[in-house]
Amino acid sequence: MASILILILLWILYFGIHSVFASYAVKKRFQKLFPGLNRFYRTIYIFFSIAGLAVIFLFQASLPLSQLYCTNTLSTFVGLSLASFGLMIVIISFSYYDTAEFLGLRQAMGDLKEQGFTKEGILNYVRHPLYSGSMLFLVGYLFLAPNIVNMVSVICMIIYFIIGSYFEEKKLI
């Protein structure tokens, strides 16, 4: 039980740090403190986001797994279907985003112009297709690997996606 609480706290800490460093206030503060590194902010942010996820996933992999139920053909089919559909949405979504900008590569090369707001393709139907696709993928994954540890992580991530989309909407306005 203590390890599950630590996992939840790691997710809360990760999401808190992730959100703080995504805020305009912190970006502006970074610009003032390190004017020569401004163009690398997004790349640094992505690097630390991936590193943080790696730490959590490594911790999660060390935990004992308590199965929620035994998988069967139906759960495998549902899991693969949801995960595949979610992954398709994520892949399609990236075709409407500037991937180099998303990863911070364009900014690192000195191009600080932002892509801006768009309503093309999938973005005409779903405001946050990366979140939506990721949530479907995670639920599908949970059907494929139904254990307490995965359930806790999936719930934490979905809650964050829902809260994050709310605040992202406010930023877009």
JSON list of C-alpha atoms in Angstrom, two decimals:
[
{"chain": "A", "resi": 1, "resn": "MET", "atom": "CA", "xyz": [0.00, 0.00, 0.00]},
{"chain": "A", "resi": 2, "resn": "ALA", "atom": "CA", "xyz": [2.85, 2.38, 0.81]},
{"chain": "A", "resi": 3, "resn": "SER", "atom": "CA", "xyz": [4.34, 1.83, -2.65]},
{"chain": "A", "resi": 4, "resn": "ILE", "atom": "CA", "xyz": [1.03, 2.77, -4.29]},
{"chain": "A", "resi": 5, "resn": "LEU", "atom": "CA", "xyz": [0.94, 5.98, -2.24]},
{"chain": "A", "resi": 6, "resn": "ILE", "atom": "CA", "xyz": [4.50, 6.76, -3.32]},
{"chain": "A", "resi": 7, "resn": "LEU", "atom": "CA", "xyz": [3.48, 6.13, -6.94]},
{"chain": "A", "resi": 8, "resn": "ILE", "atom": "CA", "xyz": [0.54, 8.54, -6.59]},
{"chain": "A", "resi": 9, "resn": "LEU", "atom": "CA", "xyz": [2.79, 11.15, -4.97]},
{"chain": "A", "resi": 10, "resn": "LEU", "atom": "CA", "xyz": [5.33, 10.75, -7.79]},
{"chain": "A", "resi": 11, "resn": "TRP", "atom": "CA", "xyz": [2.58, 11.37, -10.36]},
{"chain": "A", "resi": 12, "resn": "ILE", "atom": "CA", "xyz": [1.31, 14.42, -8.45]},
{"chain": "A", "resi": 13, "resn": "LEU", "atom": "CA", "xyz": [4.85, 15.79, -8.17]},
{"chain": "A", "resi": 14, "resn": "TYR", "atom": "CA", "xyz": [5.54, 15.10, -11.84]},
{"chain": "A", "resi": 15, "resn": "PHE", "atom": "CA", "xyz": [2.31, 16.73, -13.03]},
{"chain": "A", "resi": 16, "resn": "GLY", "atom": "CA", "xyz": [2.81, 19.70, -10.72]},
{"chain": "A", "resi": 17, "resn": "ILE", "atom": "CA", "xyz": [6.33, 20.33, -11.99]},
{"chain": "A", "resi": 18, "resn": "HIS", "atom": "CA", "xyz": [5.22, 19.69, -15.57]},
{"chain": "A", "resi": 19, "resn": "SER", "atom": "CA", "xyz": [2.42, 22.24, -15.27]},
{"chain": "A", "resi": 20, "resn": "VAL", "atom": "CA", "xyz": [4.52, 24.89, -13.52]},
{"chain": "A", "resi": 21, "resn": "PHE", "atom": "CA", "xyz": [7.21, 24.75, -16.18]},
{"chain": "A", "resi": 22, "resn": "ALA", "atom": "CA", "xyz": [4.58, 24.87, -18.93]},
{"chain": "A", "resi": 23, "resn": "SER", "atom": "CA", "xyz": [3.22, 28.16, -17.59]},
{"chain": "A", "resi": 24, "resn": "TYR", "atom": "CA", "xyz": [3.95, 31.46, -19.30]},
{"chain": "A", "resi": 25, "resn": "ALA", "atom": "CA", "xyz": [5.08, 33.00, -16.00]},
{"chain": "A", "resi": 26, "resn": "VAL", "atom": "CA", "xyz": [7.89, 30.47, -15.59]},
{"chain": "A", "resi": 27, "resn": "LYS", "atom": "CA", "xyz": [8.85, 30.77, -19.27]},
{"chain": "A", "resi": 28, "resn": "LYS", "atom": "CA", "xyz": [9.09, 34.56, -18.92]},
{"chain": "A", "resi": 29, "resn": "ARG", "atom": "CA", "xyz": [11.13, 34.20, -15.73]},
{"chain": "A", "resi": 30, "resn": "PHE", "atom": "CA", "xyz": [13.47, 31.79, -17.51]},
{"chain": "A", "resi": 31, "resn": "GLN", "atom": "CA", "xyz": [13.86, 34.32, -20.36]},
{"chain": "A", "resi": 32, "resn": "LYS", "atom": "CA", "xyz": [14.88, 37.02, -17.88]},
{"chain": "A", "resi": 33, "resn": "LEU", "atom": "CA", "xyz": [17.29, 34.80, -15.96]},
{"chain": "A", "resi": 34, "resn": "PHE", "atom": "CA", "xyz": [18.84, 33.05, -18.97]},
{"chain": "A", "resi": 35, "resn": "PRO", "atom": "CA", "xyz": [18.30, 35.23, -22.06]},
{"chain": "A", "resi": 36, "resn": "GLY", "atom": "CA", "xyz": [20.82, 33.27, -24.12]},
{"chain": "A", "resi": 37, "resn": "LEU", "atom": "CA", "xyz": [19.06, 29.96, -23.44]},
{"chain": "A", "resi": 38, "resn": "ASN", "atom": "CA", "xyz": [15.51, 31.10, -24.26]},
{"chain": "A", "resi": 39, "resn": "ARG", "atom": "CA", "xyz": [15.45, 29.22, -27.56]},
{"chain": "A", "resi": 40, "resn": "PHE", "atom": "CA", "xyz": [16.28, 25.95, -25.75]},
{"chain": "A", "resi": 41, "resn": "TYR", "atom": "CA", "xyz": [13.47, 26.21, -23.17]},
{"chain": "A", "resi": 42, "resn": "ARG", "atom": "CA", "xyz": [11.09, 23.82, -24.95]},
{"chain": "A", "resi": 43, "resn": "THR", "atom": "CA", "xyz": [13.85, 21.29, -25.65]},
{"chain": "A", "resi": 44, "resn": "ILE", "atom": "CA", "xyz": [14.95, 21.37, -22.00]},
{"chain": "A", "resi": 45, "resn": "TYR", "atom": "CA", "xyz": [11.30, 21.07, -20.92]},
{"chain": "A", "resi": 46, "resn": "ILE", "atom": "CA", "xyz": [10.76, 18.02, -23.16]},
{"chain": "A", "resi": 47, "resn": "PHE", "atom": "CA", "xyz": [14.00, 16.41, -21.95]},
{"chain": "A", "resi": 48, "resn": "PHE", "atom": "CA", "xyz": [13.07, 16.77, -18.28]},
{"chain": "A", "resi": 49, "resn": "SER", "atom": "CA", "xyz": [9.49, 15.62, -18.99]},
{"chain": "A", "resi": 50, "resn": "ILE", "atom": "CA", "xyz": [10.77, 12.41, -20.57]},
{"chain": "A", "resi": 51, "resn": "ALA", "atom": "CA", "xyz": [13.34, 11.92, -17.79]},
{"chain": "A", "resi": 52, "resn": "GLY", "atom": "CA", "xyz": [10.60, 12.37, -15.16]},
{"chain": "A", "resi": 53, "resn": "LEU", "atom": "CA", "xyz": [8.39, 9.82, -16.87]},
{"chain": "A", "resi": 54, "resn": "ALA", "atom": "CA", "xyz": [11.31, 7.40, -17.06]},
{"chain": "A", "resi": 55, "resn": "VAL", "atom": "CA", "xyz": [11.85, 7.69, -13.30]},
{"chain": "A", "resi": 56, "resn": "ILE", "atom": "CA", "xyz": [8.17, 7.02, -12.59]},
{"chain": "A", "resi": 57, "resn": "PHE", "atom": "CA", "xyz": [7.97, 4.11, -15.03]},
{"chain": "A", "resi": 58, "resn": "LEU", "atom": "CA", "xyz": [11.14, 2.56, -13.57]},
{"chain": "A", "resi": 59, "resn": "PHE", "atom": "CA", "xyz": [9.69, 2.86, -10.08]},
{"chain": "A", "resi": 60, "resn": "GLN", "atom": "CA", "xyz": [6.39, 1.45, -11.31]},
{"chain": "A", "resi": 61, "resn": "ALA", "atom": "CA", "xyz": [8.19, -1.52, -12.91]},
{"chain": "A", "resi": 62, "resn": "SER", "atom": "CA", "xyz": [9.78, -2.35, -9.55]},
{"chain": "A", "resi": 63, "resn": "LEU", "atom": "CA", "xyz": [6.42, -2.71, -7.80]},
{"chain": "A", "resi": 64, "resn": "PRO", "atom": "CA", "xyz": [4.69, -6.04, -7.22]},
{"chain": "A", "resi": 65, "resn": "LEU", "atom": "CA", "xyz": [1.74, -6.56, -9.53]},
{"chain": "A", "resi": 66, "resn": "SER", "atom": "CA", "xyz": [-1.67, -7.56, -8.22]},
{"chain": "A", "resi": 67, "resn": "GLN", "atom": "CA", "xyz": [-3.88, -8.62, -11.10]},
{"chain": "A", "resi": 68, "resn": "LEU", "atom": "CA", "xyz": [-7.35, -7.12, -11.25]},
{"chain": "A", "resi": 69, "resn": "TYR", "atom": "CA", "xyz": [-8.65, -10.03, -13.36]},
{"chain": "A", "resi": 70, "resn": "CYS", "atom": "CA", "xyz": [-7.36, -12.70, -15.72]},
{"chain": "A", "resi": 71, "resn": "THR", "atom": "CA", "xyz": [-7.23, -11.51, -19.29]},
{"chain": "A", "resi": 72, "resn": "ASN", "atom": "CA", "xyz": [-9.17, -13.38, -21.93]},
{"chain": "A", "resi": 73, "resn": "THR", "atom": "CA", "xyz": [-9.87, -13.06, -25.62]},
{"chain": "A", "resi": 74, "resn": "LEU", "atom": "CA", "xyz": [-12.52, -10.37, -25.11]},
{"chain": "A", "resi": 75, "resn": "SER", "atom": "CA", "xyz": [-10.37, -8.19, -22.83]},
{"chain": "A", "resi": 76, "resn": "THR", "atom": "CA", "xyz": [-7.43, -8.59, -25.20]},
{"chain": "A", "resi": 77, "resn": "PHE", "atom": "CA", "xyz": [-9.59, -7.60, -28.19]},
{"chain": "A", "resi": 78, "resn": "VAL", "atom": "CA", "xyz": [-11.06, -4.58, -26.36]},
{"chain": "A", "resi": 79, "resn": "GLY", "atom": "CA", "xyz": [-7.61, -3.56, -25.10]},
{"chain": "A", "resi": 80, "resn": "LEU", "atom": "CA", "xyz": [-5.95, -3.84, -28.51]},
{"chain": "A", "resi": 81, "resn": "SER", "atom": "CA", "xyz": [-8.84, -2.03, -30.19]},
{"chain": "A", "resi": 82, "resn": "LEU", "atom": "CA", "xyz": [-8.81, 0.90, -27.76]},
{"chain": "A", "resi": 83, "resn": "ALA", "atom": "CA", "xyz": [-5.02, 1.14, -27.69]},
{"chain": "A", "resi": 84, "resn": "SER", "atom": "CA", "xyz": [-4.79, 0.98, -31.50]},
{"chain": "A", "resi": 85, "resn": "PHE", "atom": "CA", "xyz": [-7.54, 3.55, -32.00]},
{"chain": "A", "resi": 86, "resn": "GLY", "atom": "CA", "xyz": [-5.92, 5.84, -29.43]},
{"chain": "A", "resi": 87, "resn": "LEU", "atom": "CA", "xyz": [-2.52, 5.46, -31.07]},
{"chain": "A", "resi": 88, "resn": "MET", "atom": "CA", "xyz": [-4.07, 6.23, -34.47]},
{"chain": "A", "resi": 89, "resn": "ILE", "atom": "CA", "xyz": [-5.58, 9.44, -33.08]},
{"chain": "A", "resi": 90, "resn": "VAL", "atom": "CA", "xyz": [-2.20, 10.47, -31.65]},
{"chain": "A", "resi": 91, "resn": "ILE", "atom": "CA", "xyz": [-0.43, 9.77, -34.96]},
{"chain": "A", "resi": 92, "resn": "ILE", "atom": "CA", "xyz": [-3.08, 11.60, -36.99]},
{"chain": "A", "resi": 93, "resn": "SER", "atom": "CA", "xyz": [-2.94, 14.50, -34.51]},
{"chain": "A", "resi": 94, "resn": "PHE", "atom": "CA", "xyz": [0.78, 14.97, -34.98]},
{"chain": "A", "resi": 95, "resn": "SER", "atom": "CA", "xyz": [0.20, 15.54, -38.70]},
{"chain": "A", "resi": 96, "resn": "TYR", "atom": "CA", "xyz": [-1.65, 18.76, -37.73]},
{"chain": "A", "resi": 97, "resn": "TYR", "atom": "CA", "xyz": [1.04, 19.97, -35.35]},
{"chain": "A", "resi": 98, "resn": "ASP", "atom": "CA", "xyz": [4.50, 21.19, -36.14]},
{"chain": "A", "resi": 99, "resn": "THR", "atom": "CA", "xyz": [6.45, 18.31, -34.61]},
{"chain": "A", "resi": 100, "resn": "ALA", "atom": "CA", "xyz": [9.74, 20.22, -34.70]},
{"chain": "A", "resi": 101, "resn": "GLU", "atom": "CA", "xyz": [8.09, 23.03, -32.72]},
{"chain": "A", "resi": 102, "resn": "PHE", "atom": "CA", "xyz": [6.41, 20.57, -30.35]},
{"chain": "A", "resi": 103, "resn": "LEU", "atom": "CA", "xyz": [9.79, 19.00, -29.52]},
{"chain": "A", "resi": 104, "resn": "GLY", "atom": "CA", "xyz": [11.52, 22.38, -29.27]},
{"chain": "A", "resi": 105, "resn": "LEU", "atom": "CA", "xyz": [13.81, 21.70, -32.23]},
{"chain": "A", "resi": 106, "resn": "ARG", "atom": "CA", "xyz": [12.60, 24.66, -34.29]},
{"chain": "A", "resi": 107, "resn": "GLN", "atom": "CA", "xyz": [13.05, 27.01, -31.34]},
{"chain": "A", "resi": 108, "resn": "ALA", "atom": "CA", "xyz": [16.53, 25.59, -30.64]},
{"chain": "A", "resi": 109, "resn": "MET", "atom": "CA", "xyz": [17.47, 26.47, -34.21]},
{"chain": "A", "resi": 110, "resn": "GLY", "atom": "CA", "xyz": [16.43, 30.08, -33.53]},
{"chain": "A", "resi": 111, "resn": "ASP", "atom": "CA", "xyz": [12.90, 30.12, -35.03]},
{"chain": "A", "resi": 112, "resn": "LEU", "atom": "CA", "xyz": [10.80, 31.39, -32.10]},
{"chain": "A", "resi": 113, "resn": "LYS", "atom": "CA", "xyz": [7.59, 31.92, -34.12]},
{"chain": "A", "resi": 114, "resn": "GLU", "atom": "CA", "xyz": [4.77, 29.80, -32.67]},
{"chain": "A", "resi": 115, "resn": "GLN", "atom": "CA", "xyz": [2.49, 27.65, -34.83]},
{"chain": "A", "resi": 116, "resn": "GLY", "atom": "CA", "xyz": [-0.63, 29.29, -33.45]},
{"chain": "A", "resi": 117, "resn": "PHE", "atom": "CA", "xyz": [-4.22, 28.15, -33.15]},
{"chain": "A", "resi": 118, "resn": "THR", "atom": "CA", "xyz": [-5.63, 25.83, -35.80]},
{"chain": "A", "resi": 119, "resn": "LYS", "atom": "CA", "xyz": [-8.96, 24.11, -36.44]},
{"chain": "A", "resi": 120, "resn": "GLU", "atom": "CA", "xyz": [-7.95, 21.87, -39.33]},
{"chain": "A", "resi": 121, "resn": "GLY", "atom": "CA", "xyz": [-8.51, 18.14, -39.68]},
{"chain": "A", "resi": 122, "resn": "ILE", "atom": "CA", "xyz": [-9.01, 16.28, -36.43]},
{"chain": "A", "resi": 123, "resn": "LEU", "atom": "CA", "xyz": [-8.69, 19.58, -34.52]},
{"chain": "A", "resi": 124, "resn": "ASN", "atom": "CA", "xyz": [-12.01, 20.59, -36.08]},
{"chain": "A", "resi": 125, "resn": "TYR", "atom": "CA", "xyz": [-13.71, 17.77, -34.13]},
{"chain": "A", "resi": 126, "resn": "VAL", "atom": "CA", "xyz": [-11.57, 17.27, -31.02]},
{"chain": "A", "resi": 127, "resn": "ARG", "atom": "CA", "xyz": [-9.87, 20.16, -29.26]},
{"chain": "A", "resi": 128, "resn": "HIS", "atom": "CA", "xyz": [-7.26, 17.99, -27.53]},
{"chain": "A", "resi": 129, "resn": "PRO", "atom": "CA", "xyz": [-6.71, 14.97, -29.76]},
{"chain": "A", "resi": 130, "resn": "LEU", "atom": "CA", "xyz": [-3.34, 14.12, -28.17]},
{"chain": "A", "resi": 131, "resn": "TYR", "atom": "CA", "xyz": [-5.03, 13.89, -24.77]},
{"chain": "A", "resi": 132, "resn": "SER", "atom": "CA", "xyz": [-8.03, 11.99, -26.18]},
{"chain": "A", "resi": 133, "resn": "GLY", "atom": "CA", "xyz": [-5.86, 9.52, -28.09]},
{"chain": "A", "resi": 134, "resn": "SER", "atom": "CA", "xyz": [-3.57, 9.05, -25.11]},
{"chain": "A", "resi": 135, "resn": "MET", "atom": "CA", "xyz": [-6.52, 8.36, -22.80]},
{"chain": "A", "resi": 136, "resn": "LEU", "atom": "CA", "xyz": [-7.91, 5.73, -25.19]},
{"chain": "A", "resi": 137, "resn": "PHE", "atom": "CA", "xyz": [-4.46, 4.17, -25.47]},
{"chain": "A", "resi": 138, "resn": "LEU", "atom": "CA", "xyz": [-4.06, 4.07, -21.68]},
{"chain": "A", "resi": 139, "resn": "VAL", "atom": "CA", "xyz": [-7.47, 2.49, -21.10]},
{"chain": "A", "resi": 140, "resn": "GLY", "atom": "CA", "xyz": [-6.66, -0.09, -23.79]},
{"chain": "A", "resi": 141, "resn": "TYR", "atom": "CA", "xyz": [-3.34, -0.77, -22.11]},
{"chain": "A", "resi": 142, "resn": "LEU", "atom": "CA", "xyz": [-5.13, -1.29, -18.81]},
{"chain": "A", "resi": 143, "resn": "PHE", "atom": "CA", "xyz": [-7.34, -3.94, -20.45]},
{"chain": "A", "resi": 144, "resn": "LEU", "atom": "CA", "xyz": [-4.18, -5.68, -21.69]},
{"chain": "A", "resi": 145, "resn": "ALA", "atom": "CA", "xyz": [-2.25, -5.44, -18.40]},
{"chain": "A", "resi": 146, "resn": "PRO", "atom": "CA", "xyz": [-4.94, -5.21, -15.72]},
{"chain": "A", "resi": 147, "resn": "ASN", "atom": "CA", "xyz": [-3.14, -4.74, -12.44]},
{"chain": "A", "resi": 148, "resn": "ILE", "atom": "CA", "xyz": [-3.40, -2.32, -9.53]},
{"chain": "A", "resi": 149, "resn": "VAL", "atom": "CA", "xyz": [-0.17, -0.47, -10.36]},
{"chain": "A", "resi": 150, "resn": "ASN", "atom": "CA", "xyz": [-1.23, 0.19, -13.96]},
{"chain": "A", "resi": 151, "resn": "MET", "atom": "CA", "xyz": [-4.74, 1.17, -12.86]},
{"chain": "A", "resi": 152, "resn": "VAL", "atom": "CA", "xyz": [-3.36, 3.76, -10.42]},
{"chain": "A", "resi": 153, "resn": "SER", "atom": "CA", "xyz": [-1.06, 5.24, -13.07]},
{"chain": "A", "resi": 154, "resn": "VAL", "atom": "CA", "xyz": [-3.76, 5.29, -15.74]},
{"chain": "A", "resi": 155, "resn": "ILE", "atom": "CA", "xyz": [-6.22, 6.99, -13.38]},
{"chain": "A", "resi": 156, "resn": "CYS", "atom": "CA", "xyz": [-3.60, 9.59, -12.39]},
{"chain": "A", "resi": 157, "resn": "MET", "atom": "CA", "xyz": [-2.76, 10.33, -16.03]},
{"chain": "A", "resi": 158, "resn": "ILE", "atom": "CA", "xyz": [-6.40, 10.58, -17.13]},
{"chain": "A", "resi": 159, "resn": "ILE", "atom": "CA", "xyz": [-7.21, 12.94, -14.26]},
{"chain": "A", "resi": 160, "resn": "TYR", "atom": "CA", "xyz": [-4.24, 15.08, -15.26]},
{"chain": "A", "resi": 161, "resn": "PHE", "atom": "CA", "xyz": [-5.30, 15.09, -18.94]},
{"chain": "A", "resi": 162, "resn": "ILE", "atom": "CA", "xyz": [-8.79, 16.27, -17.96]},
{"chain": "A", "resi": 163, "resn": "ILE", "atom": "CA", "xyz": [-7.46, 18.99, -15.65]},
{"chain": "A", "resi": 164, "resn": "GLY", "atom": "CA", "xyz": [-4.72, 19.89, -18.14]},
{"chain": "A", "resi": 165, "resn": "SER", "atom": "CA", "xyz": [-7.16, 20.30, -21.01]},
{"chain": "A", "resi": 166, "resn": "TYR", "atom": "CA", "xyz": [-9.21, 22.71, -18.90]},
{"chain": "A", "resi": 167, "resn": "PHE", "atom": "CA", "xyz": [-6.19, 24.91, -18.21]},
{"chain": "A", "resi": 168, "resn": "GLU", "atom": "CA", "xyz": [-4.93, 24.58, -21.77]},
{"chain": "A", "resi": 169, "resn": "GLU", "atom": "CA", "xyz": [-8.30, 25.89, -22.99]},
{"chain": "A", "resi": 170, "resn": "LYS", "atom": "CA", "xyz": [-7.91, 28.92, -20.73]},
{"chain": "A", "resi": 171, "resn": "LYS", "atom": "CA", "xyz": [-4.44, 29.51, -22.19]},
{"chain": "A", "resi": 172, "resn": "LEU", "atom": "CA", "xyz": [-5.75, 29.21, -25.75]},
{"chain": "A", "resi": 173, "resn": "ILE", "atom": "CA", "xyz": [-8.47, 31.80, -25.10]}
]
